[in-house]
PDB file of C-alpha atoms (C1' of nucleotides) in Angstrom:
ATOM      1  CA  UNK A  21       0.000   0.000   0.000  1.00  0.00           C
ATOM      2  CA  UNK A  22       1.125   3.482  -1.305  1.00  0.00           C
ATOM      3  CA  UNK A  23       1.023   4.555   2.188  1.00  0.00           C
ATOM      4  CA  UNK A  24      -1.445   7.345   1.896  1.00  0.00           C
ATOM      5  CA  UNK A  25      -0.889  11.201   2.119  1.00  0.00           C
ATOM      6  CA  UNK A  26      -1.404  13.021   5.746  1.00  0.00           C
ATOM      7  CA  UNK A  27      -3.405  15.812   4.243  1.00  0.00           C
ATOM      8  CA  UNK A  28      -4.310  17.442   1.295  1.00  0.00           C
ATOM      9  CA  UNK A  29      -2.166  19.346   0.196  1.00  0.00           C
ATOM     10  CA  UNK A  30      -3.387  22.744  -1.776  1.00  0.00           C
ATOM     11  CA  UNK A  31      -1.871  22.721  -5.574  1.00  0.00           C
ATOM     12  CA  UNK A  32      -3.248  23.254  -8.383  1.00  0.00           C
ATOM     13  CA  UNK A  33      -2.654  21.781 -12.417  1.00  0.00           C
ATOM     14  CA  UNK A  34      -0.445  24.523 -13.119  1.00  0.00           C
ATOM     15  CA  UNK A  35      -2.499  26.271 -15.984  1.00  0.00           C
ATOM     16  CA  UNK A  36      -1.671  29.586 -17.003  1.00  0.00           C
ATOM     17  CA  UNK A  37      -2.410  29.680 -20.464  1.00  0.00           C
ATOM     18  CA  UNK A  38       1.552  30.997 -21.498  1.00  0.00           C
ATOM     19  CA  UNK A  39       2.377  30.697 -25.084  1.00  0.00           C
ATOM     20  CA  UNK A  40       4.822  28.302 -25.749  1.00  0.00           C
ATOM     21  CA  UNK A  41       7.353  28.430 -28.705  1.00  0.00           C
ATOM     22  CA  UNK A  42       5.118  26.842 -31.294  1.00  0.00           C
ATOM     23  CA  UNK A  43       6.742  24.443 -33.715  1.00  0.00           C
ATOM     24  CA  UNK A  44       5.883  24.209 -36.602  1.00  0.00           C
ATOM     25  CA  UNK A  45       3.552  20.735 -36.696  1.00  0.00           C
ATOM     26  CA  UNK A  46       3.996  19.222 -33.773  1.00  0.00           C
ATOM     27  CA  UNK A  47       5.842  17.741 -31.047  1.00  0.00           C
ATOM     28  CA  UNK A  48       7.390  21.022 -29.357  1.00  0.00           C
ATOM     29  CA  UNK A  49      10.093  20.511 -26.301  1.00  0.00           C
ATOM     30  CA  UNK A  50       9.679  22.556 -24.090  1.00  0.00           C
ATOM     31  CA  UNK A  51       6.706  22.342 -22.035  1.00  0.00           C
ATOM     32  CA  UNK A  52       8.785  24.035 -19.667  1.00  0.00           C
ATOM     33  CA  UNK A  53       7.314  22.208 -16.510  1.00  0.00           C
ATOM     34  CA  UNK A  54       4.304  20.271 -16.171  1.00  0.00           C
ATOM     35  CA  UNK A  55       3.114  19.334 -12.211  1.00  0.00           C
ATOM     36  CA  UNK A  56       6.271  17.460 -10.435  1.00  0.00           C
ATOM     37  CA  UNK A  57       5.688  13.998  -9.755  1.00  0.00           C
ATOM     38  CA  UNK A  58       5.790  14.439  -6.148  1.00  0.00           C
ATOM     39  CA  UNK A  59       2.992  17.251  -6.542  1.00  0.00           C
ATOM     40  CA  UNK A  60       1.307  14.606  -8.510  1.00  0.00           C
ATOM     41  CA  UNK A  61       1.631  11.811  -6.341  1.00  0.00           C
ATOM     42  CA  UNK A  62       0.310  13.652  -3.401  1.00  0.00           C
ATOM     43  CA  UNK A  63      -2.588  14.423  -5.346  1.00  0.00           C
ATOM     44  CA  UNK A  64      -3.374  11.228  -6.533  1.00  0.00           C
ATOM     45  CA  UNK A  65      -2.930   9.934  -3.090  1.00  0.00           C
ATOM     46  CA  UNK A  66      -5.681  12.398  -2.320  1.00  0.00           C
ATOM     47  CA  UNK A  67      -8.111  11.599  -4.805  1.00  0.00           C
ATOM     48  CA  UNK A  68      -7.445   7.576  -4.112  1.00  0.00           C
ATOM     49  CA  UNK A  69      -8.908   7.936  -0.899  1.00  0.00           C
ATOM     50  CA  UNK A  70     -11.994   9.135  -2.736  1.00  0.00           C
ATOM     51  CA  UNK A  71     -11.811   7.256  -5.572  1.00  0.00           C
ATOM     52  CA  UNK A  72     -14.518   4.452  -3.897  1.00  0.00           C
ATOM     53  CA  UNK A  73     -17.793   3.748  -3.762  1.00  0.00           C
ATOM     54  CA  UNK A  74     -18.138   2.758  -0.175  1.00  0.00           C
ATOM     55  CA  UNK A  75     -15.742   5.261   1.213  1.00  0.00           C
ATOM     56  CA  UNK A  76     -17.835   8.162  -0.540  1.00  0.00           C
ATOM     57  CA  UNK A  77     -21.225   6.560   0.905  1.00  0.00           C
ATOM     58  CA  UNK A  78     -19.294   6.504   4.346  1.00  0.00           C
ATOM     59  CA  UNK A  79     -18.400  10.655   4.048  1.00  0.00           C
ATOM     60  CA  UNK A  80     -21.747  10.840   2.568  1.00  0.00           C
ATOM     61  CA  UNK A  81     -23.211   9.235   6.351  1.00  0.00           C
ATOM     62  CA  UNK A  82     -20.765  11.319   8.670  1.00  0.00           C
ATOM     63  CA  UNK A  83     -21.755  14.455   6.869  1.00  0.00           C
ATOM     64  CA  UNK A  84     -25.452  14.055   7.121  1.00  0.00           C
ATOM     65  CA  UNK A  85     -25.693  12.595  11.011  1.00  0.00           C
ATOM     66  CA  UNK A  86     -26.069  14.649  13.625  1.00  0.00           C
ATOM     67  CA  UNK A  87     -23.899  16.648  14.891  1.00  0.00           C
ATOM     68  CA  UNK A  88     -21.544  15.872  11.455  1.00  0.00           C
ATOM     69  CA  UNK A  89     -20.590  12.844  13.372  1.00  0.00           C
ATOM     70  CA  UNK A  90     -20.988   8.933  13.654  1.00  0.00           C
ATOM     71  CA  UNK A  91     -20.064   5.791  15.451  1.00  0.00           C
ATOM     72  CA  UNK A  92     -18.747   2.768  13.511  1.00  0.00           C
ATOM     73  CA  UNK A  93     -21.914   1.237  14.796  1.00  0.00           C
ATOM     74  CA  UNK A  94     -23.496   3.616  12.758  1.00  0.00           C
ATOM     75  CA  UNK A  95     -21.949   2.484   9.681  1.00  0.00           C
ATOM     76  CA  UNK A  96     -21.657  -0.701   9.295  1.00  0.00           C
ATOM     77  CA  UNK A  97     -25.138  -1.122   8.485  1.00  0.00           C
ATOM     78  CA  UNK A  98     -25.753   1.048   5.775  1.00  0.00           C
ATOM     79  CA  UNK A  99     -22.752   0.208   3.862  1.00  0.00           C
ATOM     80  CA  UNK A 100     -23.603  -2.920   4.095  1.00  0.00           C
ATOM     81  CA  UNK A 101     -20.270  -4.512   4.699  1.00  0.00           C
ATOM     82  CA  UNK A 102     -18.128  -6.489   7.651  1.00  0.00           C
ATOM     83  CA  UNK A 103     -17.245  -4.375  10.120  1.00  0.00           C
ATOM     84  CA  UNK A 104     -13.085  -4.813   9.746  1.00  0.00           C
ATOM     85  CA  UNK A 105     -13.802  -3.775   6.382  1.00  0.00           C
ATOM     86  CA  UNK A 106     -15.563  -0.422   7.244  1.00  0.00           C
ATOM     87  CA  UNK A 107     -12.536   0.130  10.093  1.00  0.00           C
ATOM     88  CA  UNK A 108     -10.233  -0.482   7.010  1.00  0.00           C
ATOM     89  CA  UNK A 109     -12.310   2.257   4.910  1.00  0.00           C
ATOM     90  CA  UNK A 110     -12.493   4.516   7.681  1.00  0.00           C
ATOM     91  CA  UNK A 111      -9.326   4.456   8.027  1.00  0.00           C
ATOM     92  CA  UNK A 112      -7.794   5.608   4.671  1.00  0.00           C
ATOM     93  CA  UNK A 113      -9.959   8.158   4.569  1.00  0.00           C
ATOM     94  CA  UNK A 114      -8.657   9.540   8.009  1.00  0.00           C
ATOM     95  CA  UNK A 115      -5.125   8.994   7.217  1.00  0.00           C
ATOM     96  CA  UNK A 116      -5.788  11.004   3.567  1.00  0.00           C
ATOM     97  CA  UNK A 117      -7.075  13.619   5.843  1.00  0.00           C
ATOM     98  CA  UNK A 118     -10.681  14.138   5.068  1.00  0.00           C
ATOM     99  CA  UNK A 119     -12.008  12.669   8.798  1.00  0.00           C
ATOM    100  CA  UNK A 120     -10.815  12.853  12.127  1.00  0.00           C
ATOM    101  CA  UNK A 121     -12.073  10.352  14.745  1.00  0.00           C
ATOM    102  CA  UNK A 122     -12.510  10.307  18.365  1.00  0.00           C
ATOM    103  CA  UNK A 123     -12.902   7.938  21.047  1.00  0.00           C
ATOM    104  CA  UNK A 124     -15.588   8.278  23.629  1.00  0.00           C
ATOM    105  CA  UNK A 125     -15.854   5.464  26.151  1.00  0.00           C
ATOM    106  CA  UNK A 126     -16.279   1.756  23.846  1.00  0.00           C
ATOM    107  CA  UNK A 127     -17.208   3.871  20.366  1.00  0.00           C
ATOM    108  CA  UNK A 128     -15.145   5.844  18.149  1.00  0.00           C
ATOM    109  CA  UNK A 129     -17.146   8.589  16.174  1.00  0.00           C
ATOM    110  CA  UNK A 130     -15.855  10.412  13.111  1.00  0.00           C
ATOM    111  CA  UNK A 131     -16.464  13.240  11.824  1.00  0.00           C
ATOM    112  CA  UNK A 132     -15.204  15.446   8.571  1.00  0.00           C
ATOM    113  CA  UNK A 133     -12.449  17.456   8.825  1.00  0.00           C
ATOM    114  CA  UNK A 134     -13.887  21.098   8.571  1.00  0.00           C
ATOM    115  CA  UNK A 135     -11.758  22.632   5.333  1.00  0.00           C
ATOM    116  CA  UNK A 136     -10.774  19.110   3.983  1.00  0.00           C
ATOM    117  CA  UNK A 137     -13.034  18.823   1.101  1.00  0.00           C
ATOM    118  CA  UNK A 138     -13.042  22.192   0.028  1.00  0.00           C
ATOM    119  CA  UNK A 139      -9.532  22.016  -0.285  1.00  0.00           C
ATOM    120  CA  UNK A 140      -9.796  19.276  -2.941  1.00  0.00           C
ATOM    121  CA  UNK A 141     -12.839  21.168  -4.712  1.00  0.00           C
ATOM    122  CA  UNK A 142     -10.384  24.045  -4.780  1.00  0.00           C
ATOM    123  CA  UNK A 143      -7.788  22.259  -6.976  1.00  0.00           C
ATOM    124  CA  UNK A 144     -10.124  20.879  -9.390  1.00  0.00           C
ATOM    125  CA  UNK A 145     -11.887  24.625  -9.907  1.00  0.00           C
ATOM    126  CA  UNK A 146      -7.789  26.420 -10.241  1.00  0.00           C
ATOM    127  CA  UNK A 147      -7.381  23.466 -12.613  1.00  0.00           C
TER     128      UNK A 147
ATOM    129  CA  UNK B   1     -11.786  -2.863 -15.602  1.00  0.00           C
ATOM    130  CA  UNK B   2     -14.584  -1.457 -14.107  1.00  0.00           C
ATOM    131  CA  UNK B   3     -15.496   0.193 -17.009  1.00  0.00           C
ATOM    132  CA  UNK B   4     -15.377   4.144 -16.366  1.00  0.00           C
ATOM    133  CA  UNK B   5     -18.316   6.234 -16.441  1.00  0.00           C
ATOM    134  CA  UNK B   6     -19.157   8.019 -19.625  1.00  0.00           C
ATOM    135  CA  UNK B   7     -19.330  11.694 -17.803  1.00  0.00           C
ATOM    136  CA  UNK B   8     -18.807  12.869 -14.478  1.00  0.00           C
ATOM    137  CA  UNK B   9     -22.328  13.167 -13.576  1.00  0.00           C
ATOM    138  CA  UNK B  10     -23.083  16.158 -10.833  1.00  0.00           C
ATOM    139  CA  UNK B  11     -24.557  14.853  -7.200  1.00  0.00           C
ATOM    140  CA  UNK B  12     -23.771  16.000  -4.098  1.00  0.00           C
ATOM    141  CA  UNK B  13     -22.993  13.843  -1.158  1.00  0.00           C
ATOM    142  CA  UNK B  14     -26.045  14.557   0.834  1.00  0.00           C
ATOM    143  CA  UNK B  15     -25.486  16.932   3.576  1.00  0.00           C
ATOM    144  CA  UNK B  16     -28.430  19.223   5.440  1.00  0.00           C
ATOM    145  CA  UNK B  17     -27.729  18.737   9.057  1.00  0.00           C
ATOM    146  CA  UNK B  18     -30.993  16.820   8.838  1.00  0.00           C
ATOM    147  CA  UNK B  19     -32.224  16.488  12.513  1.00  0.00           C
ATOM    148  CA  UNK B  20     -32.069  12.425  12.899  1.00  0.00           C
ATOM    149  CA  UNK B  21     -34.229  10.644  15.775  1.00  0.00           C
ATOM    150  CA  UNK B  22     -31.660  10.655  18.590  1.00  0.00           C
ATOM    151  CA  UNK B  23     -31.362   7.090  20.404  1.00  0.00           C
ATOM    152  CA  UNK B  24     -29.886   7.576  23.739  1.00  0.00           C
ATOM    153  CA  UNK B  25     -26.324   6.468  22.994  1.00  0.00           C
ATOM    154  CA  UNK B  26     -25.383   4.851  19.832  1.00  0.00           C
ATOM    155  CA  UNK B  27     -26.737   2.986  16.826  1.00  0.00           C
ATOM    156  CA  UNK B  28     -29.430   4.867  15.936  1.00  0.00           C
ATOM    157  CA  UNK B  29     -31.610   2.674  13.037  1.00  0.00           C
ATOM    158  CA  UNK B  30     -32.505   5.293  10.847  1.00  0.00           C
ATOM    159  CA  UNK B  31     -30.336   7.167   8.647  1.00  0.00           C
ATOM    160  CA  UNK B  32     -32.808   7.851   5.597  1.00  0.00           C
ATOM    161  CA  UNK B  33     -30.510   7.465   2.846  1.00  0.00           C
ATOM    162  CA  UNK B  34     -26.943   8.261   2.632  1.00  0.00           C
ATOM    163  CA  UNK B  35     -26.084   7.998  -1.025  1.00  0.00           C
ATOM    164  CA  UNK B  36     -27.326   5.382  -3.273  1.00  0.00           C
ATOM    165  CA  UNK B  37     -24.658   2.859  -4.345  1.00  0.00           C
ATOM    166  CA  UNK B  38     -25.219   3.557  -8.123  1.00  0.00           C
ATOM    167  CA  UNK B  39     -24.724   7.118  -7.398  1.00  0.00           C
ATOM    168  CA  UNK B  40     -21.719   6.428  -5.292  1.00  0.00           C
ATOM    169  CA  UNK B  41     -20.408   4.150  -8.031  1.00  0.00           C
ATOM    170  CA  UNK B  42     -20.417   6.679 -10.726  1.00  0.00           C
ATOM    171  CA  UNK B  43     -18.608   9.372  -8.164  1.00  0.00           C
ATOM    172  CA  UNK B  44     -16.194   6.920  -7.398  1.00  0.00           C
ATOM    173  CA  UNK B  45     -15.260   5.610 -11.224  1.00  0.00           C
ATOM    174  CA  UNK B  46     -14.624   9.918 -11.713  1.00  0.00           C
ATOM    175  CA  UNK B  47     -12.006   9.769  -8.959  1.00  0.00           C
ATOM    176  CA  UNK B  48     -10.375   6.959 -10.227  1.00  0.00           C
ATOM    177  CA  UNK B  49      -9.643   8.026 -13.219  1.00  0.00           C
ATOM    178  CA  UNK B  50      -8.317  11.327 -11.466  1.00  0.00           C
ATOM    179  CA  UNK B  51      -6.256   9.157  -8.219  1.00  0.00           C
ATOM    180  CA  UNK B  52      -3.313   8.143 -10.341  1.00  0.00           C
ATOM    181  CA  UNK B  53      -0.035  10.611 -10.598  1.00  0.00           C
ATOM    182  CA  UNK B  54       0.442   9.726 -14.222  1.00  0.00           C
ATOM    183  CA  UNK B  55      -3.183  10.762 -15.487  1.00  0.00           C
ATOM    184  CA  UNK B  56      -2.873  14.137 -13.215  1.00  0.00           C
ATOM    185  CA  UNK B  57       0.197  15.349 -14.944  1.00  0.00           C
ATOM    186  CA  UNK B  58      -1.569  14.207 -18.242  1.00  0.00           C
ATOM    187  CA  UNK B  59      -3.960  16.608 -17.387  1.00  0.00           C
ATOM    188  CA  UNK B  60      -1.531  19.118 -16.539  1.00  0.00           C
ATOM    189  CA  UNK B  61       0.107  19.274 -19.307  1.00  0.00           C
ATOM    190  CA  UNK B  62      -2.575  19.557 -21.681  1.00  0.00           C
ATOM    191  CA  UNK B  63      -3.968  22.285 -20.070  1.00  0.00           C
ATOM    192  CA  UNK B  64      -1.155  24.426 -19.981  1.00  0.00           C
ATOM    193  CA  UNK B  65       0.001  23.457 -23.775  1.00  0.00           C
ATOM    194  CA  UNK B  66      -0.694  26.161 -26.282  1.00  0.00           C
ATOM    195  CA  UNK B  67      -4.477  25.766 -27.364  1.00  0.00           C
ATOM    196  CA  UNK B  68      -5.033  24.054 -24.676  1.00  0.00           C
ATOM    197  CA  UNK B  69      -4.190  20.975 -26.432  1.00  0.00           C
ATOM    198  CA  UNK B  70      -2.003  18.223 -27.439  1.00  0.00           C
ATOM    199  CA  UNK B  71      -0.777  15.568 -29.079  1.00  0.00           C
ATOM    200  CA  UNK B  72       0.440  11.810 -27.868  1.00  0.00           C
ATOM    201  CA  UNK B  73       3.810  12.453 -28.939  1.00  0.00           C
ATOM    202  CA  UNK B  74       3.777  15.770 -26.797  1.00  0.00           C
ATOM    203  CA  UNK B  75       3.019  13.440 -23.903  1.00  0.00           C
ATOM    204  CA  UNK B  76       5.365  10.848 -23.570  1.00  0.00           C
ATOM    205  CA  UNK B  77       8.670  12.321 -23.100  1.00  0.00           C
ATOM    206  CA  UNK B  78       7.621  14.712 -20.188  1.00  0.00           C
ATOM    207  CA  UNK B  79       5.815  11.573 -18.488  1.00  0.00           C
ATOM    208  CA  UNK B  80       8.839   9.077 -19.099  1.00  0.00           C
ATOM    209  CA  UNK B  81       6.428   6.012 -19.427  1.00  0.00           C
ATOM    210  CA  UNK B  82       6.400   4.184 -22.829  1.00  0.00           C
ATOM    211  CA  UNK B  83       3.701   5.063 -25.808  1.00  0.00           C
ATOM    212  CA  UNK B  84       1.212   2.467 -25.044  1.00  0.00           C
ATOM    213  CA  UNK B  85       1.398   3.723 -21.433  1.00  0.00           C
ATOM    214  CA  UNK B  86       0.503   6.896 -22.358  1.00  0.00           C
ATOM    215  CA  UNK B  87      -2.215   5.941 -24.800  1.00  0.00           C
ATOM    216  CA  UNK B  88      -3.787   3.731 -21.928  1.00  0.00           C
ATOM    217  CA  UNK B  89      -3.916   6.651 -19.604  1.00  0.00           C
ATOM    218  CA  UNK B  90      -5.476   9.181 -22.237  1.00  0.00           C
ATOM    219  CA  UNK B  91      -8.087   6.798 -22.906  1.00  0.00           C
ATOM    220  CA  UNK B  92      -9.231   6.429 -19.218  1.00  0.00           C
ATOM    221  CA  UNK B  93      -9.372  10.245 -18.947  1.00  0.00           C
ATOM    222  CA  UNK B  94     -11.075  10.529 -21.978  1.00  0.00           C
ATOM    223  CA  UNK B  95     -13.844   7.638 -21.489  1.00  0.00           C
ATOM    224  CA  UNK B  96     -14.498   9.184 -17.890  1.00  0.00           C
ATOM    225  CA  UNK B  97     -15.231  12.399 -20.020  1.00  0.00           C
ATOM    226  CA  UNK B  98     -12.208  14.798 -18.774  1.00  0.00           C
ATOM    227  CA  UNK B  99     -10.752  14.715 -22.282  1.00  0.00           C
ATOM    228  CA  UNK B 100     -11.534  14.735 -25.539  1.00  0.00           C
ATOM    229  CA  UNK B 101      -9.949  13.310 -28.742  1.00  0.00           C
ATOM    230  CA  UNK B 102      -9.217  14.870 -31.904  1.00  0.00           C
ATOM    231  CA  UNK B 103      -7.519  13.084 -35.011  1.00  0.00           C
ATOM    232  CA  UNK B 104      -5.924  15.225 -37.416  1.00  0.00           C
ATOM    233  CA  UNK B 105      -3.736  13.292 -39.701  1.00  0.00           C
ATOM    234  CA  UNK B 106      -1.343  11.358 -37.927  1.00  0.00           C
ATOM    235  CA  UNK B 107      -1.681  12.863 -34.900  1.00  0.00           C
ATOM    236  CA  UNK B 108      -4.229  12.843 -31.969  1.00  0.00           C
ATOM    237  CA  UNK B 109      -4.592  15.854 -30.004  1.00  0.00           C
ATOM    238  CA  UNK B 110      -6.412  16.055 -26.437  1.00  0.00           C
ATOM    239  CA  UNK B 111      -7.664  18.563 -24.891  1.00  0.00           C
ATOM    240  CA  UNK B 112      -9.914  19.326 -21.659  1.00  0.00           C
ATOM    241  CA  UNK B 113     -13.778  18.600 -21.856  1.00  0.00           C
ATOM    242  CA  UNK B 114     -14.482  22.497 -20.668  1.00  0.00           C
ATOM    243  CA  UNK B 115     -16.698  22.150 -17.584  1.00  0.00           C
ATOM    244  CA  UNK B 116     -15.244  18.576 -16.427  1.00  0.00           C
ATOM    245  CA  UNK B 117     -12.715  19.444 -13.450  1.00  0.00           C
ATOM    246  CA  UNK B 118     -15.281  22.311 -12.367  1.00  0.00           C
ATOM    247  CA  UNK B 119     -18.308  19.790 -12.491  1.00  0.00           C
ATOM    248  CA  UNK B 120     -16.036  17.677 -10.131  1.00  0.00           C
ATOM    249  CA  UNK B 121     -14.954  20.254  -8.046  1.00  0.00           C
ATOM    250  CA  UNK B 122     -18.804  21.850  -7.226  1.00  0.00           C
ATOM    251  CA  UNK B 123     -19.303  17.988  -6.103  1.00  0.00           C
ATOM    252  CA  UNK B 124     -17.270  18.427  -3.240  1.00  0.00           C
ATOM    253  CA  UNK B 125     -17.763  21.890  -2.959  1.00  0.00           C
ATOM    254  CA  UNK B 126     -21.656  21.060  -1.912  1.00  0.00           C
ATOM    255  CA  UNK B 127     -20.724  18.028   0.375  1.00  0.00           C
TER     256      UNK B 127
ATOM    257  C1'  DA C  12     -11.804 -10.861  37.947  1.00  0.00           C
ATOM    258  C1'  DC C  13     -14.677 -12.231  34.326  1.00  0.00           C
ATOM    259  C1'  DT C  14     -17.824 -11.567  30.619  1.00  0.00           C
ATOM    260  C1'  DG C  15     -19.568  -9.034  26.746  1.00  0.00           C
ATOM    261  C1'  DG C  16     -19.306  -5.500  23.409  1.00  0.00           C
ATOM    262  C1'  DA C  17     -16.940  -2.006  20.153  1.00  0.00           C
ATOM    263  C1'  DC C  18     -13.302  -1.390  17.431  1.00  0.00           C
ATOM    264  C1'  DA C  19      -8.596  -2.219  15.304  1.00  0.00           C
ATOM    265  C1'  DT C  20      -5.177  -5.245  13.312  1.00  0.00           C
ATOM    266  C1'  DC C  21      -3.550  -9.396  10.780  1.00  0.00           C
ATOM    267  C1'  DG C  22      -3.223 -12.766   7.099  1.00  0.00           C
ATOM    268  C1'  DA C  23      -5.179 -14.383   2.984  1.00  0.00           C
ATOM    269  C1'  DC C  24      -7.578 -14.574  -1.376  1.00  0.00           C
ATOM    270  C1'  DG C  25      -9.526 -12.810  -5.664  1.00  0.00           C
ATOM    271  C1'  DA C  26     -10.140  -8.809  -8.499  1.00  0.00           C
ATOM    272  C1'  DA C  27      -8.442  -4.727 -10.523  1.00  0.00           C
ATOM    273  C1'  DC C  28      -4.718  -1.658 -11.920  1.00  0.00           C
ATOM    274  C1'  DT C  29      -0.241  -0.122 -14.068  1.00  0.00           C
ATOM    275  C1'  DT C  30       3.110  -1.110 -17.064  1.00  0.00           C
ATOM    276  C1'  DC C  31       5.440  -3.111 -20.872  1.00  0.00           C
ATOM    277  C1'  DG C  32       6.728  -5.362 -25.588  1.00  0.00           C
ATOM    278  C1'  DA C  33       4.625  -7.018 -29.587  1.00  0.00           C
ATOM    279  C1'  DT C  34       1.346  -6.299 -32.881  1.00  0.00           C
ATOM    280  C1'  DA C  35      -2.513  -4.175 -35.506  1.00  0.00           C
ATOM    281  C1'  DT C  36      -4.517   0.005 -37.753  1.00  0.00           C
ATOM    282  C1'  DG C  37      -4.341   4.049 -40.227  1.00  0.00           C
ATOM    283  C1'  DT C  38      -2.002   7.990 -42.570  1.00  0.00           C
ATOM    284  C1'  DC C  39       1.227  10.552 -45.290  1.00  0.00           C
ATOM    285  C1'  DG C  40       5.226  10.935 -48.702  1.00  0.00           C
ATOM    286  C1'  DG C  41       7.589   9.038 -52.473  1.00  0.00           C
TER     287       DG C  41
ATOM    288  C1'  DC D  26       1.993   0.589 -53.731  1.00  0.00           C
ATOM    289  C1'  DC D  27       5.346   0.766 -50.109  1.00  0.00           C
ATOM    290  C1'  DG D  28       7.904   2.144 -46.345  1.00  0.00           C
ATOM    291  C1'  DA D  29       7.996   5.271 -42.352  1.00  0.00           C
ATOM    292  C1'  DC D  30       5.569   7.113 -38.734  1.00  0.00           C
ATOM    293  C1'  DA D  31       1.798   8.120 -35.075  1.00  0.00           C
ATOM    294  C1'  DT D  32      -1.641   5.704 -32.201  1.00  0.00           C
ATOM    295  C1'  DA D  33      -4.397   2.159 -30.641  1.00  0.00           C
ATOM    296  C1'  DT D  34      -5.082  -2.540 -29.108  1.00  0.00           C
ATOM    297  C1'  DC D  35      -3.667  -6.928 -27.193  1.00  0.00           C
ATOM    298  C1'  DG D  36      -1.860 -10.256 -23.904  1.00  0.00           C
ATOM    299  C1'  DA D  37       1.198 -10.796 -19.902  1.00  0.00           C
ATOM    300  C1'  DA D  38       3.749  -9.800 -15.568  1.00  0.00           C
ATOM    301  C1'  DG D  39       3.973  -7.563 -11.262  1.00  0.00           C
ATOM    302  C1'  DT D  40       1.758  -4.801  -7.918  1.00  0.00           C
ATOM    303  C1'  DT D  41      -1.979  -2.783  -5.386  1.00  0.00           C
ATOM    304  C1'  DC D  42      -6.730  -2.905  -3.643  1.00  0.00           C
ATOM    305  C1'  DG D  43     -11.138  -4.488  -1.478  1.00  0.00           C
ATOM    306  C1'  DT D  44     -12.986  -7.856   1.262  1.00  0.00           C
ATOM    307  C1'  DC D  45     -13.433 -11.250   4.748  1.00  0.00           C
ATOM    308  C1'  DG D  46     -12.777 -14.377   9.036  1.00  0.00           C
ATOM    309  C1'  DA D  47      -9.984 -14.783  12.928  1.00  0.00           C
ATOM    310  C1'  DT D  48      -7.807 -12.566  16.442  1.00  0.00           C
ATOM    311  C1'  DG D  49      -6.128  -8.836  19.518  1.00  0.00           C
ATOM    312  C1'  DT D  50      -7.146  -4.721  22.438  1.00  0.00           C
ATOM    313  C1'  DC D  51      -9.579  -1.783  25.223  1.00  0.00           C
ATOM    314  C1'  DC D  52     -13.613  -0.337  27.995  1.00  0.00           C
ATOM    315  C1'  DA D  53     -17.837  -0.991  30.852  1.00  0.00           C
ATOM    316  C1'  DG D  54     -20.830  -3.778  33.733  1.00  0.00           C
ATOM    317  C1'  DT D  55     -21.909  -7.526  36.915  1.00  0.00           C
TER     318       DT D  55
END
DNA sequence: ACTGGACATCGACGAACTTCGATATGTCGG
DNA sequence: CCGACATATCGAAGTTCGTCGATGTCCAGT
């Protein structure tokens, strides 16, 4: 496992419309610099964490419960899934930043990090 | 392969602070809906095709290349993966409807679907 | 202390993904 | 028509991912 990113990080595609030295037909050099591939892998870390159907439904729960919060308890049900398997979900998803859980007494509840989303939305609209 | 959607499709993930029937401590039974699976299926296939370093420089590139567009050759070189690689990549951006192809000639040029990214980004802007 | 419950971790298995070389398809110039 | 080139497609190999059952850990009652 890719070991997933602490937090999103803010960076955008690195558009800026600049003209670049056009050649003739095709195939010009110097695209000067694109996105660095450690820019790029952060990102992709980012959007992995995202990039499934249960862990989506599972932000999709937290967000909506009360008090933007939710026990595994509350979870597992809805998701329809084993248990270690939602603890394995909820998991990425708090190590990629986007929820925070704490422990009260036998349950853990997690909730969304406040900016954590927006900060993704962000990159995709400076794209 | 899970076969990636044809267009990022826009849906929210379902917040309004909903009041929810509180059950004294944990495991309350009704959470409404959170987000249908199909729905969270389609999100999901859109971040995959945006959760791998390779594709996001892809997109990086093309978006800052003159006209806002280019061709394969343009691609490979500032990636450093082989030609097939690269082709594989464009054609998982392009099927989950962030790209779009062009033939002229020999070449193939990509360039950004216009509201794609944004479409992505007001998804997580209203979760 | 012991039992029961909530949650996390571990090990394993099948599916999916990334990458490549080889090959097919299609296009232009001679 | 043929050879050179730009892309796409096709297996195949190696890795990563999603899922589960079994197990470990911690907390609250009795």
């Amino acid at each position: 496992m890719t070991t997933f990113e602490l937090t999103p990080v803010g960076v955008g595609l690195g558009v800026d419309g600049g003209p670049v030295g056009s050649t003739g037909a095709c195939c010009s050099p110097l695209v000067t610099e694109p996105m660095d591939a450690a820019r790029a892998e952060r990102l992709a870390a980012s959007f992995k964490a995202l990039a499934d159907p249960t862990r989506l439904r599972l932000l999709s729960i937290v967000a909506k419960s009360e008090g933007e919060e939710a026990c595994v308890c509350d979870l597992i049900e809805p998701v329809g899934l084993s248990q270690p398997t939602v603890s394995h979900h909820l998991k990425i998803l708090t190590t990629a930043g986007f929820l925070e859980r704490s422990k009260r007494g036998t349950w853990a509840y997690y909730r969304l990090v406040p900016g954590a989303l927006d900060r993704m939305s962000q990159l995709l609209a400076d794209a």
